[in-house]
Amino acid sequence: AQSVSQHNHHVILSEAASLELGCNYSYGGTVNLFWYVQYPGQHLQLLLKYFSGDPLVKGIKGFEAEFIKSKFSFNLRKPSVQWSDTAEYFCAVTPQNSWGKLQFGAGTQVVVTP
Amino acid sequence: GAGVSQSPSNKVTEKGKDVELRCDPISGHTALYWYRQSLGQGLEFLIYFQGNSAPDKSGLPSDRFSAERTGGSVSTLTIQRTQQEDSAVYLCASSQTGAGASYNEQFFGPGTRLTVL
C-alpha cells in the first residue's frame, strides 16, 4: 500500500539554524511529490513540488527539496530559518500523471524560537 | 473570489444530527477534493470529483458520509447521524487537470471545523 512517512513529528530550533525535514514514501510507480505548509491559523499552502526533471526543486520562502529516487525520499531544507517559519509541514504524494488524491504524511510541527 | 472558499467556517452540532459542509472551488478547476484533518488521523483523503466522471469515494469512512458536486462546481459534503469521532477540520481543495507540471496542484480552502458534542 502507498504510504508517506515523515521522520520528525516535532522540531524546535532557533532562528538562523538550518532545517531539514525528512520524507520517505512507499509506492511502486512514479510519483509526484509535494511539500505543503500550514501556518498557525491559516490554510494549507503549497511550498514546492516535484514532477520530473531536476531533482533539486526550489519553492517559496527559501525552501528547497531534493528528490532521491533510489532512497524514495523527498527531504525539505532551508539553510536559515526565521521565526515566521513556525508552522506545520506536510509531505504528500500522488501517482504521476494523475489528478487523484494526495496521500499525506503525518506532518512535522516546526517551532522556531527567536 | 480567487481561492477555494468553504462554509461554514465552524459548525457545532449534537451527536446524531446531520450536517452539510459547502465548498466553492476556484473557477475553472475541474477537480475537487475533500480531506479531513483530525488529531488522531492527520490529513486523510475522503472523496474527489473529476469533471463528469464518477467520483472516487474510496476514502469515505462510512456510509454516513456522502458528497455531491452540482454543475461541476460547488460541492456539498453531508455527514448523517454525526458521531463524536467525526469532529475534525474538513478541507476542500481544487485543481486544474491535464498533463504537465502546471496541473495537478491542489489549492486548499480554509476548512470547516466540525465539533460534534
mmCIF file of N, CA and C in Angstrom, chain A residues 2 32 34 36 92-104, chain B residues 31-35 45 47-50 56 58 93-98 103-106 108:
data_model
loop_
_atom_site.group_PDB
_atom_site.id
_atom_site.type_symbol
_atom_site.label_atom_id
_atom_site.label_comp_id
_atom_site.label_asym_id
_atom_site.label_seq_id
_atom_site.Cartn_x
_atom_site.Cartn_y
_atom_site.Cartn_z
ATOM 1 N N GLN A 2 0.388 2.293 -0.607
ATOM 2 C CA GLN A 2 1.119 3.543 -0.665
ATOM 3 C C GLN A 2 1.172 4.179 0.714
ATOM 4 N N ASN A 32 4.364 12.063 -8.114
ATOM 5 C CA ASN A 32 4.537 13.500 -7.934
ATOM 6 C C ASN A 32 4.671 13.737 -6.434
ATOM 7 N N PHE A 34 5.129 16.572 -3.112
ATOM 8 C CA PHE A 34 4.764 17.919 -2.682
ATOM 9 C C PHE A 34 5.182 18.128 -1.225
ATOM 10 N N TYR A 36 3.615 20.770 1.616
ATOM 11 C CA TYR A 36 2.653 21.800 1.974
ATOM 12 C C TYR A 36 3.005 22.337 3.353
ATOM 13 N N ALA A 92 3.545 15.157 0.798
ATOM 14 C CA ALA A 92 2.422 14.475 0.159
ATOM 15 C C ALA A 92 2.852 13.883 -1.171
ATOM 16 N N VAL A 93 2.156 12.827 -1.556
ATOM 17 C CA VAL A 93 2.488 12.061 -2.752
ATOM 18 C C VAL A 93 1.218 11.779 -3.530
ATOM 19 N N THR A 94 1.345 11.779 -4.851
ATOM 20 C CA THR A 94 0.268 11.287 -5.684
ATOM 21 C C THR A 94 0.895 10.629 -6.907
ATOM 22 N N PRO A 95 0.265 9.586 -7.442
ATOM 23 C CA PRO A 95 0.845 8.947 -8.620
ATOM 24 C C PRO A 95 1.002 9.933 -9.764
ATOM 25 N N GLN A 96 2.094 9.798 -10.509
ATOM 26 C CA GLN A 96 2.358 10.726 -11.597
ATOM 27 C C GLN A 96 1.278 10.629 -12.669
ATOM 28 N N ASN A 97 1.072 11.744 -13.342
ATOM 29 C CA ASN A 97 0.063 11.832 -14.395
ATOM 30 C C ASN A 97 -1.321 11.487 -13.870
ATOM 31 N N SER A 98 -1.497 11.787 -12.612
ATOM 32 C CA SER A 98 -2.796 11.549 -12.001
ATOM 33 C C SER A 98 -3.235 12.804 -11.287
ATOM 34 N N TRP A 99 -4.489 13.131 -11.416
ATOM 35 C CA TRP A 99 -5.004 14.237 -10.632
ATOM 36 C C TRP A 99 -5.835 13.694 -9.486
ATOM 37 N N GLY A 100 -5.337 12.591 -8.967
ATOM 38 C CA GLY A 100 -6.049 11.928 -7.885
ATOM 39 C C GLY A 100 -5.675 12.459 -6.521
ATOM 40 N N LYS A 101 -6.019 11.636 -5.557
ATOM 41 C CA LYS A 101 -5.903 12.049 -4.175
ATOM 42 C C LYS A 101 -4.450 12.149 -3.720
ATOM 43 N N LEU A 102 -4.218 13.123 -2.884
ATOM 44 C CA LEU A 102 -2.933 13.257 -2.222
ATOM 45 C C LEU A 102 -2.910 12.348 -1.010
ATOM 46 N N GLN A 103 -1.783 11.683 -0.829
ATOM 47 C CA GLN A 103 -1.574 10.953 0.414
ATOM 48 C C GLN A 103 -0.556 11.738 1.221
ATOM 49 N N PHE A 104 -0.936 12.118 2.412
ATOM 50 C CA PHE A 104 -0.107 12.980 3.236
ATOM 51 C C PHE A 104 0.656 12.183 4.283
ATOM 52 N N ALA B 31 -11.313 19.570 -11.025
ATOM 53 C CA ALA B 31 -11.183 18.546 -9.988
ATOM 54 C C ALA B 31 -11.427 19.158 -8.614
ATOM 55 N N LEU B 32 -12.131 18.432 -7.779
ATOM 56 C CA LEU B 32 -12.456 18.910 -6.430
ATOM 57 C C LEU B 32 -12.258 17.763 -5.457
ATOM 58 N N TYR B 33 -11.673 18.077 -4.314
ATOM 59 C CA TYR B 33 -11.291 17.055 -3.343
ATOM 60 C C TYR B 33 -11.796 17.446 -1.956
ATOM 61 N N TRP B 34 -12.122 16.443 -1.182
ATOM 62 C CA TRP B 34 -12.405 16.630 0.238
ATOM 63 C C TRP B 34 -11.403 15.817 1.047
ATOM 64 N N TYR B 35 -10.874 16.465 2.086
ATOM 65 C CA TYR B 35 -9.981 15.807 3.037
ATOM 66 C C TYR B 35 -10.474 16.102 4.437
ATOM 67 N N PHE B 45 -7.602 11.654 2.915
ATOM 68 C CA PHE B 45 -8.426 11.840 1.735
ATOM 69 C C PHE B 45 -9.818 11.256 1.976
ATOM 70 N N ILE B 47 -12.832 12.051 -0.652
ATOM 71 C CA ILE B 47 -13.501 11.827 -1.932
ATOM 72 C C ILE B 47 -12.976 12.839 -2.928
ATOM 73 N N TYR B 48 -12.968 12.468 -4.220
ATOM 74 C CA TYR B 48 -12.704 13.500 -5.202
ATOM 75 C C TYR B 48 -13.561 13.344 -6.437
ATOM 76 N N PHE B 49 -13.814 14.492 -7.056
ATOM 77 C CA PHE B 49 -14.620 14.605 -8.259
ATOM 78 C C PHE B 49 -13.717 15.099 -9.385
ATOM 79 N N GLN B 50 -13.844 14.480 -10.529
ATOM 80 C CA GLN B 50 -13.093 14.888 -11.706
ATOM 81 C C GLN B 50 -14.068 15.024 -12.865
ATOM 82 N N ASP B 56 -14.387 9.399 -6.962
ATOM 83 C CA ASP B 56 -13.609 8.400 -6.227
ATOM 84 C C ASP B 56 -13.977 8.538 -4.760
ATOM 85 N N SER B 58 -13.284 6.376 -2.371
ATOM 86 C CA SER B 58 -12.562 5.341 -1.624
ATOM 87 C C SER B 58 -12.138 5.754 -0.226
ATOM 88 N N ALA B 93 -10.306 21.067 -1.576
ATOM 89 C CA ALA B 93 -9.257 21.540 -2.478
ATOM 90 C C ALA B 93 -9.749 21.410 -3.908
ATOM 91 N N SER B 94 -9.159 22.205 -4.788
ATOM 92 C CA SER B 94 -9.492 22.073 -6.199
ATOM 93 C C SER B 94 -8.228 22.177 -7.034
ATOM 94 N N SER B 95 -8.294 21.650 -8.244
ATOM 95 C CA SER B 95 -7.141 21.736 -9.136
ATOM 96 C C SER B 95 -7.604 21.725 -10.585
ATOM 97 N N GLN B 96 -6.721 22.231 -11.427
ATOM 98 C CA GLN B 96 -6.908 22.046 -12.861
ATOM 99 C C GLN B 96 -6.518 20.611 -13.181
ATOM 100 N N THR B 97 -6.862 20.163 -14.350
ATOM 101 C CA THR B 97 -6.440 18.834 -14.763
ATOM 102 C C THR B 97 -5.839 18.902 -16.147
ATOM 103 N N GLY B 98 -4.938 17.971 -16.388
ATOM 104 C CA GLY B 98 -4.267 17.936 -17.669
ATOM 105 C C GLY B 98 -2.844 17.497 -17.480
ATOM 106 N N TYR B 103 -0.313 21.474 -13.797
ATOM 107 C CA TYR B 103 -1.550 20.890 -13.318
ATOM 108 C C TYR B 103 -1.301 20.051 -12.083
ATOM 109 N N ASN B 104 -2.341 19.458 -11.626
ATOM 110 C CA ASN B 104 -2.222 18.521 -10.510
ATOM 111 C C ASN B 104 -1.749 19.187 -9.230
ATOM 112 N N GLU B 105 -1.867 20.499 -9.162
ATOM 113 C CA GLU B 105 -1.559 21.201 -7.916
ATOM 114 C C GLU B 105 -2.880 21.542 -7.248
ATOM 115 N N GLN B 106 -3.044 21.060 -6.048
ATOM 116 C CA GLN B 106 -4.291 21.264 -5.343
ATOM 117 C C GLN B 106 -4.203 22.505 -4.465
ATOM 118 N N PHE B 108 -6.001 24.578 -1.486
ATOM 119 C CA PHE B 108 -6.870 24.251 -0.365
ATOM 120 C C PHE B 108 -7.659 25.456 0.132
#
